[in-house]
C-alpha cells in the first residue's frame, strides 16, 4: 500500500542524510520520490542498465549482486542503493532484485543530482567511500598474495629430469621451482619436459638446470590479478613464481586463477542443496576458508562476508533437515529448527561452532519424542561433519533441554524473565538471537513478540541484562595502550571476539530489548535502535563505525592466517598492526567503552 504524505515525511526524517536537511527542504523533496512495489524475486535493475535514480528501501529486502552473480549487499529498510552508478555515468555496475515483498522509494536521477548540488550533507553522505572498500570482488583487482599457492614444490638444479617428472607426478602439479636455498633460479614445467627432453630425444638423466627456464618472469605478492593475466597472455605462459625480497614466496598458475574464480557462495549453496550426504556437503564447506579469503581480498565489507558465509550454514542445515526426514519419514507433528549465536545473527566468520534448538508443536505425543531425538542427532552430527563443531555448552537440539514443545519454550522464557539469575541472563542472551532456519515459522512468531514485550516491560530483567552486557569489556589499558592477554597460549594478543565484537553484540541486544525490536543481526539492531529513538544519531554513527572497524580487522586477521596456511582464530597481536591502525582500533574501543558506560548509567543514548 502506498505511503501517505505524512508517513513518507516521517520515514524520510528517520533516514540519514534526509534527517539533516531541515523541515522546509525535506517537505519540498518528499513528493519527488516515486513509490515502487516489488514482489519477492522481482528485478529492480540489471547490470549495465541505465539507472532511473536513487533507491531507498522502505520495507522488505533487496539483494545486490556483482557481474559474476555474487551477492555484495543485502539491503533492508532505510538502506539506499544505486548512487554509485549515478555518479559514474548513470550505468548500473551491479544488479539488484527484491528478495521479499518490498516497497522502494525512487528519487529520479535529475532530482538526485539536484539534491547533491544543493545539500552539502547529501553530497558528503552519498559521495563518501569507506577506506579500503570496493564495489565488487574481482580477480583483476585482487592481490596476488590472495591467489597464489604458498610453499610451492621446489628442487635443486642438479636433480635429474626423471626425478623431477616423478616429483610432479606424485604431487599432481605441472611445474616445479628450481631453487638454491630460498633463491629462485628457474622453473621447470611439464611443457619443458615434453619439448626439451622427449621431443629432443635427450636422456631422462639430464639435469634440471640444463632444461629449466632460467630467471623466469616473476611477480611480487603485492601485484594484482590483472598483472598475472596480462603477463600470462603476453608471454604465453601458465606459471608465474611469486618472489618477495629476493626469496620465493609462492606461485600462481592458470589452475589457481580458475579455482579462485570458481569459488563463490552461490555455487557452494547450489552444490549443498543437491548433496546426498553430510560427507558430500563437508567437501563443499571445506572451501569456506578460501571463500573468506577471496571475499576479504575483494574488498567486501564484513557484514557482506559474514552474511554470505552464514547463508552457506543455513543451506547446510536445511539440507540436513530434508535428509533427516528422508531417513526417518515424515515428522509426526510440525517443528521449527532455529539457530542462535553467530548463525542466528548472520555473523559467522571462519571460526564457528553450532548453536541451535528445536521447537515442537504442542500436539506432540509421548511416543513422538523418539523420532525427534533421532532427527536432531542426524542434523547435529551432520553439522559437526561439515565443520560446525558441537557446541561446548551443549546448546544444541540434540540436548533434550533444547528440544521441547512450544508451551515448554514459553515457560522457559517466562521463567528467565521472572527470575533473572546469572544462568537465566546467559540463556536469555543466547535465545534472544534465535532465527528460524527450517520448518514451521509460525511456531516462533508469537513467542518472539510475547517475549520481547514481557522482557521490555520488566525493568528488573532489563537491568540484569544490561549488567550482563557489560561483562565483556574492550581491551583498553592505561596510558592510551591496548590491554593484551597476559598469559597462556594467546599471551600478548587481543581477543577480537570476546573483547571486540561481543561487547557490541551485547549492546545491540540491549537496545533491541529496550525498543522491542525483533531483528537479530547486530548491525541491523543498531540501525533499528537509531530509527526507534533508542539510540541517538550521533551515538549510532559512532558505534556503527567502531563496530565496522573491529569486525573488519578481525576478518582481515583471519584471512591473513588462512593465506599463511594456518587455521583462523580471533587472537590478534597488536604488533601486527601499524601505529596508525592501533590508534584507530583503540579509538573504536573507546567508543564502545563510552557506550557501555552510558547504558550502565541508564542513559541508553549519546548526545
Coordinates of C-alpha atoms in Angstrom, one line a residue:
X1 CA 0.0 0.0 0.0
X2 CA 1.5 3.4 -0.9
X3 CA 2.6 5.7 1.9
X4 CA 0.7 8.8 2.7
X5 CA 2.5 12.1 2.5
X6 CA 2.7 12.3 6.3
X7 CA 4.1 8.7 6.6
X8 CA 6.6 9.4 3.8
X9 CA 7.8 12.6 5.6
X10 CA 8.0 10.8 8.9
X11 CA 10.1 7.9 7.3
X12 CA 12.5 10.2 5.5
X13 CA 13.0 12.2 8.7
X14 CA 14.3 9.0 10.3
X15 CA 16.9 8.3 7.5
X16 CA 20.3 9.9 7.1
X17 CA 21.1 12.2 5.3
X18 CA 17.4 13.4 4.9
X19 CA 17.2 13.9 8.7
X20 CA 19.7 16.7 8.5
X21 CA 18.0 18.7 5.7
X22 CA 15.6 20.7 7.8
X23 CA 11.8 20.8 7.6
X24 CA 11.4 23.0 4.5
X25 CA 13.9 21.2 2.2
X26 CA 12.5 17.8 3.3
X27 CA 8.9 19.0 2.6
X28 CA 10.0 20.0 -0.9
X29 CA 11.9 16.8 -1.6
X30 CA 9.4 14.2 -0.3
X31 CA 6.9 14.5 -3.2
X32 CA 9.7 13.9 -5.7
X33 CA 10.1 10.3 -4.5
X34 CA 8.2 7.7 -6.6
X35 CA 6.9 4.7 -4.7
X36 CA 7.5 1.3 -6.3
X37 CA 6.1 -2.0 -5.0
X38 CA 8.1 -5.1 -5.9
X39 CA 7.2 -8.7 -5.3
X40 CA 9.7 -11.2 -4.0
X41 CA 12.1 -12.1 -6.8
X42 CA 11.3 -9.1 -8.9
X43 CA 14.3 -7.4 -10.6
X44 CA 15.0 -3.8 -9.7
X45 CA 17.7 -3.2 -12.3
X46 CA 20.2 -5.2 -14.3
X47 CA 23.9 -4.9 -14.8
X48 CA 24.9 -2.0 -17.2
X49 CA 21.3 -0.8 -17.3
X50 CA 20.8 2.9 -17.2
X51 CA 19.7 3.7 -13.7
X52 CA 16.4 5.7 -13.1
X53 CA 17.6 7.2 -9.9
X54 CA 18.5 6.6 -6.2
X55 CA 16.6 3.7 -4.5
X56 CA 15.7 3.7 -0.8
X57 CA 14.2 0.6 0.8
X58 CA 11.1 1.4 2.9
X59 CA 10.1 -2.2 3.7
X60 CA 11.3 -5.6 2.5
X61 CA 14.7 -6.6 1.3
X62 CA 16.9 -6.2 -1.8
X63 CA 19.9 -8.3 -2.9
X64 CA 22.6 -6.6 -4.9
X65 CA 25.0 -8.8 -6.9
X66 CA 28.1 -8.2 -8.9
X67 CA 28.9 -9.1 -12.5
X68 CA 29.5 -12.7 -11.5
X69 CA 26.2 -13.0 -9.7
X70 CA 27.9 -13.0 -6.3
X71 CA 25.9 -11.1 -3.6
X72 CA 27.7 -8.0 -2.4
X73 CA 24.9 -6.4 -0.3
X74 CA 21.7 -7.5 1.4
X75 CA 19.8 -4.3 2.0
X76 CA 16.9 -3.8 4.3
X77 CA 14.7 -0.8 5.4
X78 CA 16.5 2.6 5.3
X79 CA 19.3 1.4 3.1
X80 CA 20.0 3.3 -0.2
X81 CA 21.5 1.9 -3.3
X82 CA 22.2 2.9 -6.9
X83 CA 24.1 6.2 -6.1
X84 CA 27.5 4.9 -7.2
X85 CA 26.1 4.2 -10.7
X86 CA 24.5 7.6 -10.8
X87 CA 27.9 9.2 -10.0
X88 CA 29.7 7.1 -12.6
X89 CA 27.9 7.8 -15.9
X90 CA 24.4 6.6 -15.0
X91 CA 25.0 2.8 -15.7
X92 CA 24.5 0.2 -13.1
X93 CA 27.7 -1.6 -12.0
X94 CA 25.7 -4.2 -10.2
X95 CA 22.3 -6.0 -10.4
X96 CA 19.5 -5.7 -7.9
X97 CA 16.4 -7.7 -7.1
X98 CA 13.9 -7.9 -4.3
X99 CA 14.0 -11.0 -2.1
X100 CA 10.8 -10.2 -0.3
X101 CA 7.7 -8.1 -0.8
X102 CA 9.3 -4.7 -1.0
X103 CA 8.4 -1.1 -1.1
X104 CA 11.0 1.1 -2.7
X105 CA 11.2 4.9 -2.8
X106 CA 12.9 6.1 -6.0
X107 CA 14.4 9.6 -6.3
X108 CA 14.7 10.2 -10.0
X109 CA 18.2 10.9 -11.4
X110 CA 17.6 14.7 -12.0
X111 CA 16.3 15.1 -8.5
X112 CA 19.2 13.2 -7.1
X113 CA 21.8 15.3 -8.8
X114 CA 19.9 18.5 -7.7
X115 CA 19.9 17.2 -4.1
X116 CA 23.7 16.5 -4.3
X117 CA 24.3 20.1 -5.7
X118 CA 22.1 21.9 -3.2
X119 CA 22.6 20.0 0.0
X120 CA 26.2 19.5 1.3
X121 CA 25.1 16.9 3.8
X122 CA 23.7 14.7 1.0
X123 CA 26.8 15.3 -1.2
X124 CA 29.0 14.2 1.7
X125 CA 26.9 11.2 2.5
X126 CA 26.4 9.8 -1.0
X127 CA 29.9 10.7 -2.2
X128 CA 31.7 9.0 0.7
X129 CA 33.8 5.9 0.3
X130 CA 34.9 3.9 3.3
X131 CA 38.7 3.3 3.3
X132 CA 39.6 0.0 1.7
X133 CA 36.1 -0.7 0.3
X134 CA 35.4 -1.7 -3.3
X135 CA 32.3 -2.2 -5.2
X136 CA 32.8 -5.8 -6.1
X137 CA 35.0 -8.8 -5.6
X138 CA 37.1 -9.1 -8.8
X139 CA 40.0 -11.3 -9.8
X140 CA 41.5 -8.5 -11.8
X141 CA 41.9 -6.2 -8.7
X142 CA 42.7 -8.9 -6.1
X143 CA 46.2 -9.0 -4.7
X144 CA 48.4 -11.9 -5.9
X145 CA 49.0 -13.0 -2.3
X146 CA 45.3 -13.9 -2.0
X147 CA 45.5 -16.0 -5.2
X148 CA 48.9 -17.7 -5.1
X149 CA 49.7 -21.2 -3.8
X150 CA 52.1 -20.9 -0.9
X151 CA 55.0 -23.3 -0.2
X152 CA 55.5 -24.3 -3.9
X153 CA 57.3 -27.5 -4.6
X154 CA 61.0 -27.0 -5.3
X155 CA 64.0 -28.9 -6.3
X156 CA 67.7 -28.3 -6.9
X157 CA 69.2 -27.7 -10.4
X158 CA 71.2 -30.9 -10.1
X159 CA 68.2 -33.2 -9.9
X160 CA 67.6 -35.4 -12.9
X161 CA 64.6 -34.7 -15.2
X162 CA 63.3 -38.1 -14.5
X163 CA 63.2 -37.4 -10.7
X164 CA 61.7 -34.0 -11.4
X165 CA 58.9 -35.6 -13.5
X166 CA 58.3 -38.2 -10.8
X167 CA 58.0 -35.4 -8.2
X168 CA 55.4 -33.6 -10.3
X169 CA 53.5 -36.8 -10.9
X170 CA 53.4 -37.7 -7.2
X171 CA 52.4 -34.2 -6.2
X172 CA 49.9 -33.8 -9.0
X173 CA 51.4 -30.5 -10.2
X174 CA 52.5 -29.2 -13.6
X175 CA 55.6 -27.3 -12.6
X176 CA 58.4 -27.2 -10.0
X177 CA 60.5 -24.2 -9.0
X178 CA 64.3 -24.7 -9.1
X179 CA 66.0 -23.0 -6.1
X180 CA 69.3 -22.6 -4.4
X181 CA 68.2 -22.2 -0.7
X182 CA 65.4 -19.6 -0.8
X183 CA 66.6 -18.1 -4.0
X184 CA 64.7 -18.8 -7.3
X185 CA 67.0 -20.0 -10.1
X186 CA 64.4 -21.2 -12.6
X187 CA 61.2 -23.1 -13.3
X188 CA 60.6 -26.5 -14.9
X189 CA 57.2 -27.3 -16.4
X190 CA 55.7 -30.4 -18.0
X191 CA 55.8 -28.5 -21.2
X192 CA 59.6 -28.1 -20.8
X193 CA 59.9 -31.8 -20.3
X194 CA 57.9 -32.6 -23.4
X195 CA 59.6 -30.1 -25.7
X196 CA 63.2 -30.3 -24.4
X197 CA 63.6 -33.9 -23.3
X198 CA 61.0 -36.1 -25.1
X199 CA 60.8 -34.3 -28.4
X200 CA 64.6 -33.6 -28.5
X201 CA 65.4 -37.2 -27.6
X202 CA 67.6 -36.2 -24.6
X203 CA 68.2 -38.8 -21.8
X204 CA 65.9 -38.6 -18.8
X205 CA 69.1 -38.4 -16.7
X206 CA 69.6 -34.8 -18.0
X207 CA 70.0 -32.4 -15.0
X208 CA 67.1 -30.0 -14.5
X209 CA 69.3 -26.9 -14.7
X210 CA 70.1 -27.6 -18.4
X211 CA 66.3 -27.8 -19.3
X212 CA 64.7 -25.3 -17.0
X213 CA 63.7 -21.8 -17.9
X214 CA 66.3 -19.7 -16.0
X215 CA 65.4 -16.4 -14.4
X216 CA 61.7 -16.7 -15.1
X217 CA 59.2 -13.8 -15.1
X218 CA 58.0 -13.2 -11.5
X219 CA 55.6 -11.0 -9.6
X220 CA 55.5 -9.7 -6.1
X221 CA 52.8 -10.6 -3.6
X222 CA 51.5 -7.0 -3.8
X223 CA 50.8 -7.3 -7.5
X224 CA 47.2 -7.7 -8.6
X225 CA 45.3 -10.3 -10.6
X226 CA 45.4 -8.3 -13.8
X227 CA 49.2 -8.3 -13.7
X228 CA 49.0 -12.1 -13.7
X229 CA 46.5 -12.2 -16.5
X230 CA 48.5 -9.7 -18.7
X231 CA 51.8 -11.5 -18.1
X232 CA 50.4 -14.9 -19.0
X233 CA 48.6 -13.6 -22.1
X234 CA 51.5 -11.5 -23.4
X235 CA 54.2 -14.3 -22.9
X236 CA 52.1 -17.4 -23.4
X237 CA 53.0 -18.9 -20.1
X238 CA 50.9 -20.6 -17.4
X239 CA 53.1 -20.5 -14.3
X240 CA 54.4 -17.3 -12.5
X241 CA 56.6 -17.6 -9.4
X242 CA 56.0 -15.0 -6.7
X243 CA 59.1 -13.5 -5.2
X244 CA 59.4 -11.2 -2.2
X245 CA 62.6 -9.6 -1.0
X246 CA 64.6 -11.9 -3.4
X247 CA 63.0 -15.1 -1.9
X248 CA 60.4 -17.5 -3.4
X249 CA 57.1 -16.9 -1.7
X250 CA 54.6 -18.8 -3.8
X251 CA 53.5 -19.5 -7.4
X252 CA 50.4 -18.6 -9.4
X253 CA 49.2 -21.0 -12.2
X254 CA 46.2 -21.0 -14.5
X255 CA 44.7 -23.6 -12.2
X256 CA 44.9 -21.1 -9.3
X257 CA 43.1 -18.5 -11.4
X258 CA 40.4 -20.9 -12.4
X259 CA 40.0 -22.1 -8.8
X260 CA 39.8 -18.5 -7.5
X261 CA 37.1 -17.6 -9.9
X262 CA 35.2 -20.8 -9.3
X263 CA 34.7 -20.3 -5.6
X264 CA 31.5 -18.4 -4.9
X265 CA 28.9 -18.6 -2.3
X266 CA 26.2 -19.2 -4.9
X267 CA 28.0 -22.2 -6.4
X268 CA 28.5 -23.6 -2.9
X269 CA 24.9 -23.1 -1.9
X270 CA 23.9 -24.9 -5.2
X271 CA 26.2 -27.8 -4.5
X272 CA 25.0 -28.2 -0.9
X273 CA 21.3 -28.1 -2.0
X274 CA 22.0 -31.1 -4.3
X275 CA 24.2 -33.1 -1.9
X276 CA 23.1 -36.6 -0.9
X277 CA 25.0 -37.0 2.3
X278 CA 26.7 -34.9 5.0
X279 CA 30.0 -36.1 3.7
X280 CA 29.2 -34.6 0.3
X281 CA 28.4 -31.3 2.0
X282 CA 31.6 -31.4 4.0
X283 CA 33.6 -31.3 0.8
X284 CA 31.9 -28.1 -0.1
X285 CA 32.1 -26.4 3.3
X286 CA 35.8 -27.2 3.3
X287 CA 36.1 -24.4 0.8
X288 CA 34.7 -21.8 3.2
X289 CA 38.2 -20.6 4.3
X290 CA 39.2 -20.0 0.7
X291 CA 35.9 -18.2 0.1
X292 CA 36.5 -16.0 3.1
X293 CA 40.0 -15.1 1.8
X294 CA 38.5 -14.3 -1.6
X295 CA 35.7 -12.1 -0.3
X296 CA 38.0 -10.2 2.0
X297 CA 40.7 -9.8 -0.7
X298 CA 37.9 -8.4 -3.0
X299 CA 37.2 -5.6 -0.6
X300 CA 33.8 -6.8 0.6
X301 CA 32.5 -5.3 3.9
X302 CA 32.4 -7.5 6.9
X303 CA 28.6 -7.7 7.0
X304 CA 28.5 -9.0 3.4
X305 CA 31.2 -11.6 4.1
X306 CA 29.6 -12.9 7.2
X307 CA 26.1 -12.9 5.6
X308 CA 27.4 -15.0 2.7
X309 CA 29.2 -17.4 4.9
X310 CA 26.1 -17.8 7.2
X311 CA 23.9 -18.4 4.1
X312 CA 26.0 -21.5 3.5
X313 CA 25.4 -22.7 7.1
X314 CA 21.7 -22.1 6.6
X315 CA 21.7 -24.2 3.4
X316 CA 23.6 -27.0 5.1
X317 CA 21.1 -27.0 8.0
X318 CA 18.1 -27.1 5.7
X319 CA 19.5 -29.8 3.5
X320 CA 20.3 -31.9 6.7
X321 CA 16.7 -31.4 7.8
X322 CA 15.4 -32.7 4.5
X323 CA 17.8 -35.7 4.6
X324 CA 16.7 -36.5 8.2
X325 CA 13.1 -36.5 7.0
X326 CA 14.0 -38.8 4.1
X327 CA 15.7 -41.2 6.6
X328 CA 13.1 -41.2 9.3
X329 CA 9.9 -40.5 7.3
X330 CA 7.5 -37.5 7.7
X331 CA 7.6 -35.9 11.2
X332 CA 4.7 -36.9 13.4
X333 CA 4.0 -33.2 14.3
X334 CA 5.2 -29.8 12.9
X335 CA 8.5 -28.5 14.1
X336 CA 10.8 -25.4 13.8
X337 CA 14.6 -25.6 13.7
X338 CA 16.2 -22.4 14.9
X339 CA 19.8 -21.1 15.1
X340 CA 21.2 -18.9 17.7
X341 CA 24.7 -17.4 18.3
X342 CA 26.6 -16.1 15.3
X343 CA 24.5 -18.2 12.8
X344 CA 21.3 -16.7 14.3
X345 CA 22.7 -13.2 13.9
X346 CA 24.1 -14.0 10.4
X347 CA 27.6 -13.1 11.6
X348 CA 29.6 -16.3 11.0
X349 CA 33.3 -16.0 10.2
X350 CA 35.9 -18.6 9.6
X351 CA 35.5 -19.9 13.2
X352 CA 32.1 -21.2 14.1
X353 CA 30.6 -23.9 16.3
X354 CA 26.9 -24.8 16.2
X355 CA 24.1 -23.3 18.4
X356 CA 20.6 -24.5 17.7
X357 CA 17.3 -25.6 19.1
X358 CA 14.0 -27.3 18.1
X359 CA 10.5 -26.0 18.9
X360 CA 7.9 -28.8 18.5
X361 CA 4.2 -28.4 18.1
X362 CA 2.1 -28.7 21.3
X363 CA 0.3 -31.6 19.5
X364 CA 3.4 -33.8 20.4
X365 CA 2.5 -37.2 21.8
X366 CA 4.8 -39.0 24.3
X367 CA 5.8 -41.5 21.6
X368 CA 6.8 -38.8 19.2
X369 CA 9.9 -37.8 21.2
X370 CA 11.9 -40.7 19.9
X371 CA 11.5 -39.5 16.3
X372 CA 12.8 -36.0 17.1
X373 CA 15.7 -37.4 19.2
X374 CA 17.0 -39.3 16.2
X375 CA 16.1 -36.3 13.9
X376 CA 18.1 -33.9 16.0
X377 CA 21.0 -36.3 16.2
X378 CA 21.2 -36.7 12.4
X379 CA 21.2 -32.9 11.9
X380 CA 23.7 -32.0 14.7
X381 CA 26.0 -34.9 13.7
X382 CA 25.8 -33.7 10.1
X383 CA 26.6 -30.1 11.1
X384 CA 29.6 -31.3 13.0
X385 CA 30.8 -33.3 10.0
X386 CA 30.6 -30.1 7.9
X387 CA 32.9 -28.2 10.3
X388 CA 30.2 -26.6 12.5
X389 CA 31.5 -28.4 15.6
X390 CA 29.4 -29.4 18.6
X391 CA 28.6 -26.6 21.0
X392 CA 30.9 -26.9 24.0
X393 CA 28.0 -25.8 26.2
X394 CA 25.5 -28.3 24.8
X395 CA 23.3 -25.5 23.2
X396 CA 22.0 -27.9 20.5
X397 CA 18.8 -29.6 19.6
X398 CA 20.4 -32.9 20.3
X399 CA 20.2 -31.9 24.0
X400 CA 16.6 -32.7 25.3
X401 CA 16.5 -29.4 27.1
X402 CA 16.6 -27.5 23.8
X403 CA 14.2 -29.8 22.0
X404 CA 10.8 -29.1 23.6
X405 CA 7.1 -28.3 22.7
X406 CA 6.1 -24.7 22.3
X407 CA 4.4 -24.4 25.7
X408 CA 7.7 -25.5 27.4
X409 CA 9.6 -22.8 25.5
X410 CA 7.0 -20.3 26.7
X411 CA 7.7 -21.4 30.3
X412 CA 11.4 -21.1 29.7
X413 CA 11.2 -17.5 28.6
X414 CA 8.7 -16.6 31.3
X415 CA 11.0 -18.1 34.0
X416 CA 14.1 -16.4 32.7
X417 CA 12.3 -13.0 32.7
X418 CA 10.7 -13.5 36.1
X419 CA 13.9 -14.7 37.8
X420 CA 16.9 -13.2 36.1
X421 CA 19.7 -15.1 37.9
X422 CA 23.1 -15.5 36.2
X423 CA 22.1 -18.6 34.2
X424 CA 18.9 -17.1 33.1
X425 CA 20.7 -14.0 31.9
X426 CA 23.1 -16.1 29.9
X427 CA 20.4 -18.3 28.4
X428 CA 18.2 -15.3 27.6
X429 CA 21.1 -13.6 25.9
X430 CA 21.6 -16.6 23.7
X431 CA 17.9 -17.2 23.0
X432 CA 17.2 -13.5 22.1
X433 CA 19.4 -14.2 19.0
X434 CA 17.1 -17.0 17.7
X435 CA 16.4 -17.1 14.0
X436 CA 14.1 -19.7 12.2
X437 CA 16.0 -21.9 9.7
X438 CA 13.6 -24.6 8.6
X439 CA 10.1 -25.9 9.5
X440 CA 7.0 -24.1 10.6
X441 CA 8.0 -20.4 11.2
X442 CA 4.6 -19.7 12.9
X443 CA 5.8 -21.7 15.9
X444 CA 8.1 -18.8 16.8
X445 CA 6.4 -15.7 15.6
X446 CA 4.0 -15.2 18.5
X447 CA 6.6 -16.4 21.0
X448 CA 9.1 -13.9 19.9
X449 CA 6.7 -10.9 20.2
X450 CA 5.4 -12.1 23.5
X451 CA 8.9 -12.5 24.9
X452 CA 10.1 -9.1 23.7
X453 CA 7.0 -7.4 25.2
X454 CA 7.3 -9.1 28.5
X455 CA 11.1 -8.6 28.7
X456 CA 10.9 -4.9 27.8
X457 CA 8.2 -4.3 30.4
X458 CA 10.2 -5.9 33.2
X459 CA 12.6 -3.3 34.5
X460 CA 14.4 -5.7 36.8
X461 CA 15.1 -8.2 34.0
X462 CA 16.2 -5.3 31.7
X463 CA 18.6 -4.1 34.4
X464 CA 20.1 -7.5 34.8
X465 CA 20.5 -7.9 31.0
X466 CA 22.3 -4.5 30.9
X467 CA 24.6 -5.6 33.7
X468 CA 25.3 -8.9 31.9
X469 CA 26.1 -7.0 28.7
X470 CA 28.9 -5.1 30.5
X471 CA 30.9 -8.2 31.5
X472 CA 32.7 -8.2 28.2
X473 CA 34.9 -5.1 28.1
X474 CA 37.1 -3.6 25.4
X475 CA 40.8 -4.2 25.8
X476 CA 41.8 -0.7 26.9
X477 CA 44.9 -0.3 29.0
X478 CA 46.4 2.7 30.9
X479 CA 48.3 5.5 29.1
X480 CA 46.4 5.1 25.8
X481 CA 47.6 1.5 25.4
X482 CA 45.8 -1.7 24.5
X483 CA 45.4 -4.4 27.2
X484 CA 46.5 -7.7 25.7
X485 CA 46.0 -11.2 27.2
X486 CA 48.7 -11.6 29.9
X487 CA 49.3 -15.3 30.0
X488 CA 48.6 -18.6 28.3
X489 CA 48.6 -19.7 24.7
X490 CA 47.4 -16.4 23.4
X491 CA 49.6 -14.2 25.5
X492 CA 50.2 -10.6 24.1
X493 CA 47.2 -10.7 21.8
X494 CA 43.8 -9.1 21.7
X495 CA 40.7 -11.3 21.8
X496 CA 38.9 -9.7 18.9
X497 CA 35.8 -11.7 19.6
X498 CA 35.1 -11.6 23.3
X499 CA 36.7 -8.1 23.9
X500 CA 36.0 -6.6 20.4
X501 CA 32.9 -7.9 18.6
X502 CA 30.9 -9.3 21.6
X503 CA 30.6 -6.1 23.5
X504 CA 28.9 -4.5 20.5
X505 CA 26.7 -7.6 20.0
X506 CA 25.7 -7.3 23.7
X507 CA 24.9 -3.6 23.3
X508 CA 22.8 -4.3 20.2
X509 CA 20.8 -6.9 22.1
X510 CA 20.1 -4.5 24.9
X511 CA 18.9 -1.8 22.5
X512 CA 16.7 -4.3 20.8
X513 CA 15.2 -5.3 24.2
X514 CA 14.6 -1.7 25.2
X515 CA 13.0 -0.9 21.8
X516 CA 11.2 -4.3 21.5
X517 CA 12.9 -4.7 18.1
X518 CA 12.7 -8.1 16.5
X519 CA 15.8 -8.1 14.4
X520 CA 18.8 -10.2 15.5
X521 CA 21.7 -9.1 13.3
X522 CA 23.9 -6.7 15.3
X523 CA 24.3 -4.0 12.7
X524 CA 20.6 -4.1 11.8
X525 CA 19.8 -3.8 15.6
X526 CA 21.9 -0.7 15.9
X527 CA 20.3 0.9 12.8
X528 CA 16.8 0.0 14.1
X529 CA 17.6 1.3 17.5
X530 CA 18.6 4.7 16.0
X531 CA 15.4 4.7 13.9
X532 CA 13.3 3.9 17.0
X533 CA 14.9 6.6 19.1
X534 CA 16.6 4.2 21.5
X535 CA 20.0 5.3 20.2
X536 CA 20.8 8.9 19.2
X537 CA 22.0 9.5 15.6
X538 CA 25.5 10.5 16.8
X539 CA 25.7 7.6 19.1
X540 CA 24.6 5.2 16.4
X541 CA 27.1 6.5 13.8
X542 CA 30.0 6.3 16.3
X543 CA 29.1 2.8 17.4
X544 CA 28.5 1.6 13.9
X545 CA 31.8 2.9 12.7
X546 CA 33.6 1.4 15.7
X547 CA 31.9 -2.0 15.1
X548 CA 32.7 -1.9 11.4
X549 CA 36.4 -1.3 12.1
X550 CA 36.7 -4.0 14.7
X551 CA 34.7 -6.6 12.7
X552 CA 36.6 -5.8 9.5
X553 CA 40.0 -6.0 11.3
X554 CA 39.0 -9.4 12.8
X555 CA 38.1 -10.8 9.4
X556 CA 41.2 -9.5 7.7
X557 CA 43.3 -11.1 10.5
X558 CA 41.5 -14.5 9.9
X559 CA 42.0 -14.1 6.1
X560 CA 45.7 -13.5 6.6
X561 CA 46.0 -16.6 8.8
X562 CA 44.3 -18.7 6.1
X563 CA 46.6 -17.3 3.4
X564 CA 49.6 -18.2 5.5
X565 CA 48.4 -21.8 5.7
X566 CA 47.1 -21.6 9.3
X567 CA 43.7 -22.0 10.9
X568 CA 41.7 -18.8 11.6
X569 CA 41.2 -17.6 15.1
X570 CA 40.2 -14.4 16.9
X571 CA 43.6 -13.5 18.6
X572 CA 45.3 -10.5 17.0
X573 CA 48.8 -9.3 18.1
X574 CA 48.9 -5.5 18.2
X575 CA 52.5 -5.8 16.9
X576 CA 51.0 -7.0 13.6
X577 CA 49.3 -3.6 13.2
X578 CA 50.8 -0.2 12.2
X579 CA 50.8 2.6 14.7
X580 CA 48.0 4.2 12.6
X581 CA 45.9 1.0 12.8
X582 CA 46.5 0.6 16.5
X583 CA 45.5 4.2 17.1
X584 CA 42.2 3.8 15.2
X585 CA 41.4 0.4 16.8
X586 CA 41.9 2.0 20.3
X587 CA 39.6 4.8 19.3
X588 CA 37.0 2.2 18.3
X589 CA 37.3 0.5 21.7
X590 CA 37.0 3.9 23.5
X591 CA 33.6 4.4 21.7
X592 CA 32.4 1.0 22.9
X593 CA 33.5 1.7 26.4
X594 CA 31.7 5.1 26.3
X595 CA 28.5 3.5 25.1
X596 CA 28.7 0.8 27.7
X597 CA 29.1 3.5 30.4
X598 CA 26.0 5.3 29.0
X599 CA 23.9 2.1 29.1
X600 CA 25.2 1.2 32.5
X601 CA 24.1 4.6 33.9
X602 CA 20.7 4.3 32.3
X603 CA 21.2 6.8 29.6
X604 CA 21.0 4.5 26.6
X605 CA 22.0 7.2 24.1
X606 CA 24.9 9.5 23.5
X607 CA 24.0 13.1 22.9

